[in-house]
mmCIF file of C-alpha atoms and ligand atoms in Angstrom:
data_model
loop_
_atom_site.group_PDB
_atom_site.id
_atom_site.type_symbol
_atom_site.label_atom_id
_atom_site.label_comp_id
_atom_site.label_asym_id
_atom_site.label_seq_id
_atom_site.Cartn_x
_atom_site.Cartn_y
_atom_site.Cartn_z
ATOM 1 C CA MET A 1 -27.722 47.814 -54.706
ATOM 2 C CA ARG A 2 -30.567 50.294 -54.961
ATOM 3 C CA LEU A 3 -31.678 51.911 -51.712
ATOM 4 C CA ASP A 4 -35.366 51.155 -52.327
ATOM 5 C CA LYS A 5 -34.562 47.505 -53.116
ATOM 6 C CA LEU A 6 -32.597 47.184 -49.878
ATOM 7 C CA LEU A 7 -35.443 48.673 -47.834
ATOM 8 C CA SER A 8 -38.057 46.525 -49.543
ATOM 9 C CA GLN A 9 -36.004 43.316 -49.126
ATOM 10 C CA MET A 10 -35.582 44.033 -45.446
ATOM 11 C CA GLY A 11 -39.355 44.498 -45.192
ATOM 12 C CA LYS A 12 -38.951 48.124 -44.071
ATOM 13 C CA ALA A 13 -40.745 49.975 -46.868
ATOM 14 C CA THR A 14 -42.240 49.294 -50.266
ATOM 15 C CA ARG A 15 -40.617 51.008 -53.230
ATOM 16 C CA SER A 16 -43.259 53.720 -53.342
ATOM 17 C CA GLU A 17 -43.008 54.279 -49.576
ATOM 18 C CA SER A 18 -39.231 54.602 -49.924
ATOM 19 C CA SER A 19 -39.679 57.165 -52.624
ATOM 20 C CA LYS A 20 -42.010 59.232 -50.403
ATOM 21 C CA LEU A 21 -39.776 58.842 -47.344
ATOM 22 C CA ALA A 22 -36.750 59.981 -49.342
ATOM 23 C CA ARG A 23 -38.611 63.092 -50.507
ATOM 24 C CA MET A 24 -39.528 63.784 -46.872
ATOM 25 C CA GLY A 25 -35.843 63.521 -45.900
ATOM 26 C CA LYS A 26 -36.528 60.520 -43.646
ATOM 27 C CA ILE A 27 -33.751 58.329 -45.055
ATOM 28 C CA LEU A 28 -30.142 59.102 -44.217
ATOM 29 C CA ILE A 29 -27.183 57.601 -46.019
ATOM 30 C CA ASN A 30 -24.044 58.112 -43.946
ATOM 31 C CA GLY A 31 -25.786 60.968 -42.184
ATOM 32 C CA THR A 32 -26.946 62.788 -45.327
ATOM 33 C CA PRO A 33 -30.611 62.716 -46.400
ATOM 34 C CA ALA A 34 -31.115 60.693 -49.579
ATOM 35 C CA LYS A 35 -32.937 62.868 -52.095
ATOM 36 C CA ARG A 36 -34.116 59.908 -54.140
ATOM 37 C CA SER A 37 -34.790 56.280 -53.312
ATOM 38 C CA ASP A 38 -33.293 54.865 -56.498
ATOM 39 C CA VAL A 39 -29.709 55.738 -55.572
ATOM 40 C CA GLN A 40 -27.092 53.013 -55.277
ATOM 41 C CA VAL A 41 -25.815 52.073 -51.816
ATOM 42 C CA ASP A 42 -23.207 49.619 -50.623
ATOM 43 C CA PRO A 43 -24.952 47.520 -47.938
ATOM 44 C CA ASP A 44 -21.594 46.558 -46.379
ATOM 45 C CA LYS A 45 -20.191 50.081 -46.150
ATOM 46 C CA ASP A 46 -22.994 52.621 -46.120
ATOM 47 C CA GLU A 47 -24.948 53.395 -42.977
ATOM 48 C CA ILE A 48 -28.683 53.606 -43.745
ATOM 49 C CA VAL A 49 -30.977 55.182 -41.180
ATOM 50 C CA LEU A 50 -34.717 55.070 -41.778
ATOM 51 C CA CYS A 51 -36.874 57.347 -39.628
ATOM 52 C CA GLY A 52 -34.110 57.436 -37.008
ATOM 53 C CA VAL A 53 -33.565 53.649 -36.949
ATOM 54 C CA LYS A 54 -30.488 52.007 -38.423
ATOM 55 C CA VAL A 55 -31.244 49.402 -41.098
ATOM 56 C CA THR A 56 -28.764 46.555 -41.295
ATOM 57 C CA TYR A 57 -28.820 44.602 -44.521
ATOM 58 C CA LYS A 58 -28.345 40.846 -44.505
ATOM 59 C CA GLU A 59 -28.862 38.763 -47.599
ATOM 60 C CA PHE A 60 -30.442 35.938 -45.598
ATOM 61 C CA THR A 61 -32.521 35.831 -42.452
ATOM 62 C CA TYR A 62 -32.985 32.811 -40.185
ATOM 63 C CA ILE A 63 -35.705 32.785 -37.543
ATOM 64 C CA MET A 64 -36.646 30.208 -34.908
ATOM 65 C CA LEU A 65 -40.329 30.219 -34.059
ATOM 66 C CA ASN A 66 -42.275 28.363 -31.380
ATOM 67 C CA LYS A 67 -45.457 27.590 -33.283
ATOM 68 C CA PRO A 68 -48.711 27.606 -31.350
ATOM 69 C CA GLU A 69 -51.790 25.662 -32.380
ATOM 70 C CA GLY A 70 -54.035 27.145 -35.061
ATOM 71 C CA TYR A 71 -51.396 28.471 -37.477
ATOM 72 C CA VAL A 72 -50.672 26.923 -40.852
ATOM 73 C CA SER A 73 -47.127 26.457 -42.154
ATOM 74 C CA ALA A 74 -47.546 28.578 -45.260
ATOM 75 C CA THR A 75 -46.595 32.046 -46.432
ATOM 76 C CA GLU A 76 -50.191 33.052 -47.084
ATOM 77 C CA ASP A 77 -53.626 31.540 -46.765
ATOM 78 C CA PRO A 78 -57.011 33.012 -47.628
ATOM 79 C CA HIS A 79 -58.714 31.643 -44.480
ATOM 80 C CA GLU A 80 -56.088 30.712 -41.895
ATOM 81 C CA LYS A 81 -53.470 32.496 -39.822
ATOM 82 C CA THR A 82 -49.996 31.580 -41.050
ATOM 83 C CA VAL A 83 -46.728 31.190 -39.136
ATOM 84 C CA LEU A 84 -45.517 34.384 -40.841
ATOM 85 C CA ASP A 85 -48.267 36.341 -39.057
ATOM 86 C CA LEU A 86 -46.353 35.666 -35.822
ATOM 87 C CA VAL A 87 -43.340 37.677 -36.981
ATOM 88 C CA ASP A 88 -43.550 41.409 -36.237
ATOM 89 C CA PRO A 89 -44.342 43.268 -39.475
ATOM 90 C CA GLN A 90 -41.094 45.295 -39.390
ATOM 91 C CA ASP A 91 -39.072 42.049 -39.242
ATOM 92 C CA ARG A 92 -41.150 40.165 -41.816
ATOM 93 C CA ARG A 93 -38.745 40.538 -44.666
ATOM 94 C CA LYS A 94 -39.517 39.603 -48.235
ATOM 95 C CA ASN A 95 -39.593 35.948 -49.359
ATOM 96 C CA LEU A 96 -39.531 34.506 -45.850
ATOM 97 C CA PHE A 97 -40.987 30.979 -45.780
ATOM 98 C CA PRO A 98 -41.197 28.079 -43.317
ATOM 99 C CA CYS A 99 -38.509 25.426 -43.775
ATOM 100 C CA GLY A 100 -40.775 22.363 -43.741
ATOM 101 C CA ARG A 101 -44.353 22.054 -42.574
ATOM 102 C CA LEU A 102 -46.016 21.346 -39.282
ATOM 103 C CA ASP A 103 -49.744 20.583 -39.207
ATOM 104 C CA LYS A 104 -52.089 23.315 -38.009
ATOM 105 C CA ASN A 105 -52.437 21.646 -34.595
ATOM 106 C CA THR A 106 -48.764 20.655 -34.213
ATOM 107 C CA LEU A 107 -46.669 22.851 -31.926
ATOM 108 C CA GLY A 108 -43.043 23.783 -31.670
ATOM 109 C CA LEU A 109 -39.990 24.444 -33.745
ATOM 110 C CA VAL A 110 -40.363 26.082 -37.143
ATOM 111 C CA ILE A 111 -37.475 27.755 -38.925
ATOM 112 C CA LEU A 112 -38.316 30.658 -41.199
ATOM 113 C CA THR A 113 -35.843 31.812 -43.779
ATOM 114 C CA ASN A 114 -35.456 33.355 -47.209
ATOM 115 C CA ASP A 115 -32.476 31.080 -47.915
ATOM 116 C CA GLY A 116 -34.065 28.584 -50.306
ATOM 117 C CA ASP A 117 -30.888 26.642 -51.097
ATOM 118 C CA SER A 118 -30.057 25.811 -47.483
ATOM 119 C CA ALA A 119 -33.680 24.998 -46.633
ATOM 120 C CA HIS A 120 -34.046 22.658 -49.597
ATOM 121 C CA ARG A 121 -30.751 20.956 -48.805
ATOM 122 C CA LEU A 122 -31.813 20.295 -45.197
ATOM 123 C CA LEU A 123 -35.267 19.107 -46.245
ATOM 124 C CA SER A 124 -34.017 16.822 -48.981
ATOM 125 C CA PRO A 125 -34.573 13.130 -48.063
ATOM 126 C CA LYS A 126 -31.020 12.283 -49.056
ATOM 127 C CA HIS A 127 -29.607 14.377 -46.215
ATOM 128 C CA HIS A 128 -31.432 12.418 -43.454
ATOM 129 C CA VAL A 129 -31.673 15.391 -41.122
ATOM 130 C CA SER A 130 -33.372 14.163 -37.951
ATOM 131 C CA LYS A 131 -36.364 15.850 -36.461
ATOM 132 C CA VAL A 132 -37.432 15.076 -32.904
ATOM 133 C CA TYR A 133 -41.063 15.328 -31.777
ATOM 134 C CA LYS A 134 -42.652 14.975 -28.352
ATOM 135 C CA PHE A 135 -45.869 13.044 -28.628
ATOM 136 C CA GLU A 136 -48.797 11.715 -26.663
ATOM 137 C CA THR A 137 -51.157 9.008 -27.820
ATOM 138 C CA LYS A 138 -54.747 8.152 -27.015
ATOM 139 C CA LEU A 139 -53.977 4.520 -26.118
ATOM 140 C CA PRO A 140 -50.914 2.930 -24.495
ATOM 141 C CA LEU A 141 -48.239 1.732 -26.892
ATOM 142 C CA THR A 142 -47.138 -1.874 -26.554
ATOM 143 C CA SER A 143 -43.535 -2.918 -27.148
ATOM 144 C CA LYS A 144 -44.783 -4.607 -30.331
ATOM 145 C CA ASP A 145 -46.222 -1.261 -31.532
ATOM 146 C CA VAL A 146 -42.932 0.498 -30.782
ATOM 147 C CA LEU A 147 -40.979 -2.143 -32.665
ATOM 148 C CA SER A 148 -43.282 -1.925 -35.711
ATOM 149 C CA LEU A 149 -43.117 1.880 -35.723
ATOM 150 C CA GLU A 150 -39.339 1.837 -35.406
ATOM 151 C CA GLN A 151 -38.927 -0.667 -38.210
ATOM 152 C CA GLY A 152 -41.401 1.058 -40.511
ATOM 153 C CA VAL A 153 -45.142 0.876 -41.103
ATOM 154 C CA ASP A 154 -47.392 1.196 -44.126
ATOM 155 C CA ILE A 155 -49.041 4.628 -44.077
ATOM 156 C CA GLY A 156 -51.161 4.096 -47.169
ATOM 157 C CA GLY A 157 -48.913 2.880 -49.940
ATOM 158 C CA TYR A 158 -45.701 4.198 -48.382
ATOM 159 C CA PHE A 159 -43.514 2.227 -46.004
ATOM 160 C CA THR A 160 -41.869 4.557 -43.481
ATOM 161 C CA LYS A 161 -38.096 4.514 -42.955
ATOM 162 C CA PRO A 162 -36.678 3.292 -39.631
ATOM 163 C CA CYS A 163 -37.128 5.753 -36.784
ATOM 164 C CA LYS A 164 -36.404 5.910 -33.052
ATOM 165 C CA ILE A 165 -38.928 6.010 -30.231
ATOM 166 C CA LYS A 166 -38.192 6.650 -26.570
ATOM 167 C CA LEU A 167 -41.238 6.168 -24.409
ATOM 168 C CA GLU A 168 -41.586 8.325 -21.306
ATOM 169 C CA THR A 169 -44.902 6.826 -20.214
ATOM 170 C CA GLU A 170 -46.801 4.106 -22.019
ATOM 171 C CA ALA A 171 -48.657 6.761 -24.011
ATOM 172 C CA SER A 172 -46.046 9.485 -24.483
ATOM 173 C CA GLY A 173 -42.436 9.962 -25.471
ATOM 174 C CA LYS A 174 -40.148 11.206 -28.195
ATOM 175 C CA ILE A 175 -39.936 10.086 -31.793
ATOM 176 C CA THR A 176 -37.033 10.851 -34.125
ATOM 177 C CA LEU A 177 -37.660 10.821 -37.859
ATOM 178 C CA THR A 178 -35.329 11.449 -40.763
ATOM 179 C CA GLU A 179 -38.110 12.051 -43.265
ATOM 180 C CA GLY A 180 -41.252 14.132 -43.365
ATOM 181 C CA LYS A 181 -44.213 12.773 -45.269
ATOM 182 C CA TYR A 182 -47.572 14.532 -45.018
ATOM 183 C CA HIS A 183 -49.118 13.890 -41.525
ATOM 184 C CA GLN A 184 -46.423 11.247 -41.112
ATOM 185 C CA ILE A 185 -46.506 10.695 -37.342
ATOM 186 C CA LYS A 186 -50.297 10.796 -37.183
ATOM 187 C CA ARG A 187 -50.532 8.263 -39.995
ATOM 188 C CA MET A 188 -47.860 6.059 -38.388
ATOM 189 C CA LEU A 189 -49.842 5.909 -35.155
ATOM 190 C CA GLU A 190 -53.023 5.160 -37.086
ATOM 191 C CA ALA A 191 -51.154 2.256 -38.697
ATOM 192 C CA VAL A 192 -50.863 0.681 -35.228
ATOM 193 C CA ASN A 193 -54.515 1.481 -34.411
ATOM 194 C CA ASN A 194 -53.731 4.419 -32.163
ATOM 195 C CA LYS A 195 -54.078 8.207 -32.374
ATOM 196 C CA ILE A 196 -51.821 11.171 -31.721
ATOM 197 C CA THR A 197 -53.304 13.554 -29.133
ATOM 198 C CA TYR A 198 -50.288 15.901 -28.787
ATOM 199 C CA LEU A 199 -47.412 16.635 -31.141
ATOM 200 C CA GLU A 200 -44.596 19.122 -30.717
ATOM 201 C CA ARG A 201 -41.371 19.409 -32.724
ATOM 202 C CA ILE A 202 -38.461 20.035 -30.391
ATOM 203 C CA SER A 203 -35.499 19.796 -32.733
ATOM 204 C CA PHE A 204 -34.490 20.043 -36.351
ATOM 205 C CA GLY A 205 -31.032 18.560 -36.954
ATOM 206 C CA LYS A 206 -28.721 20.214 -34.442
ATOM 207 C CA ILE A 207 -31.129 23.073 -33.797
ATOM 208 C CA ASP A 208 -33.182 22.676 -30.615
ATOM 209 C CA LEU A 209 -36.303 24.642 -29.785
ATOM 210 C CA ASP A 210 -35.201 27.366 -27.366
ATOM 211 C CA PRO A 211 -37.025 26.740 -24.056
ATOM 212 C CA ALA A 212 -37.009 30.500 -23.437
ATOM 213 C CA LEU A 213 -39.395 31.018 -26.365
ATOM 214 C CA LYS A 214 -43.043 30.969 -25.365
ATOM 215 C CA ARG A 215 -45.622 29.722 -27.851
ATOM 216 C CA GLY A 216 -45.943 32.241 -30.644
ATOM 217 C CA GLU A 217 -42.580 33.867 -29.869
ATOM 218 C CA TRP A 218 -39.573 33.936 -32.177
ATOM 219 C CA ARG A 219 -35.936 34.938 -32.274
ATOM 220 C CA TYR A 220 -33.140 35.026 -34.850
ATOM 221 C CA LEU A 221 -30.938 31.924 -35.016
ATOM 222 C CA THR A 222 -27.688 32.291 -33.096
ATOM 223 C CA LYS A 223 -24.456 32.398 -35.090
ATOM 224 C CA GLU A 224 -23.796 28.734 -34.295
ATOM 225 C CA GLU A 225 -27.300 27.639 -35.327
ATOM 226 C CA GLU A 226 -27.006 29.714 -38.484
ATOM 227 C CA GLU A 227 -23.664 28.110 -39.341
ATOM 228 C CA TYR A 228 -25.247 24.668 -38.991
ATOM 229 C CA PHE A 229 -28.209 25.691 -41.142
ATOM 230 C CA ILE A 230 -26.043 26.911 -43.999
ATOM 231 C CA ASP A 231 -23.362 24.196 -43.697
ATOM 232 C CA LYS A 232 -23.104 22.708 -47.191
ATOM 233 C CA SER A 233 -21.343 19.581 -45.924
ATOM 234 C CA ILE A 234 -24.514 18.316 -44.181
HETATM 235 N N1 LIG B 301 -46.051 14.425 -38.430
HETATM 236 C C1 LIG B 301 -47.348 14.797 -38.369
HETATM 237 O O1 LIG B 301 -48.243 13.939 -38.402
HETATM 238 N N2 LIG B 301 -47.624 16.089 -38.273
HETATM 239 C C2 LIG B 301 -46.692 17.053 -38.185
HETATM 240 O O2 LIG B 301 -47.029 18.231 -38.071
HETATM 241 C C3 LIG B 301 -45.354 16.659 -38.239
HETATM 242 C C4 LIG B 301 -45.043 15.337 -38.365
#
């Protein structure tokens, strides 16, 4: 692939920056300065060093993020901060997007990737990938409420699929869903005349939010998590 394409895909330099950096002798290919940025390189074999830092090419990137409040799950927004703003600019590679949406005031696990096929497979309703959320409600939940929520409630013309609820107090617990309609949990609680006051996603399929990540922090998925994410048999 072309050197400038590699650097732009990895979010390291735009094509015109690459061209300038090459002319300045700041890009080494196997130890030799690249004279031009449009040369062909083999990402698996050639060693690329940009301004003294090795650039490792990977076709796909998978990031786990602990979303704080106040960020929207989008790639860009004219008025709001997006979850992508939390990734350091040098690691914000091209075409990264959040795999699924959390509301602006929902916290917790968001996976960012540029692997559209895997993300769409995991988000597709037919795959029933479970997502677990910690929640708190304004009012106590009765056992009748829990039963209704677990069996499915009408959230405005849509009847939710069965889900699981494990109460920890009478107004907090964990809810496991296998679908993700817009504002689903908030609307489900409204359907039983209650209100969500805290919502945090703590797992997505087999991927759990890393407790070592503070709000706003991120890390790459581990090899095991990555294998799960790309597993076509799910
Ligand atoms: N359900 C909601 O209501 N909001 C979220 O962010 C996620 C699930």
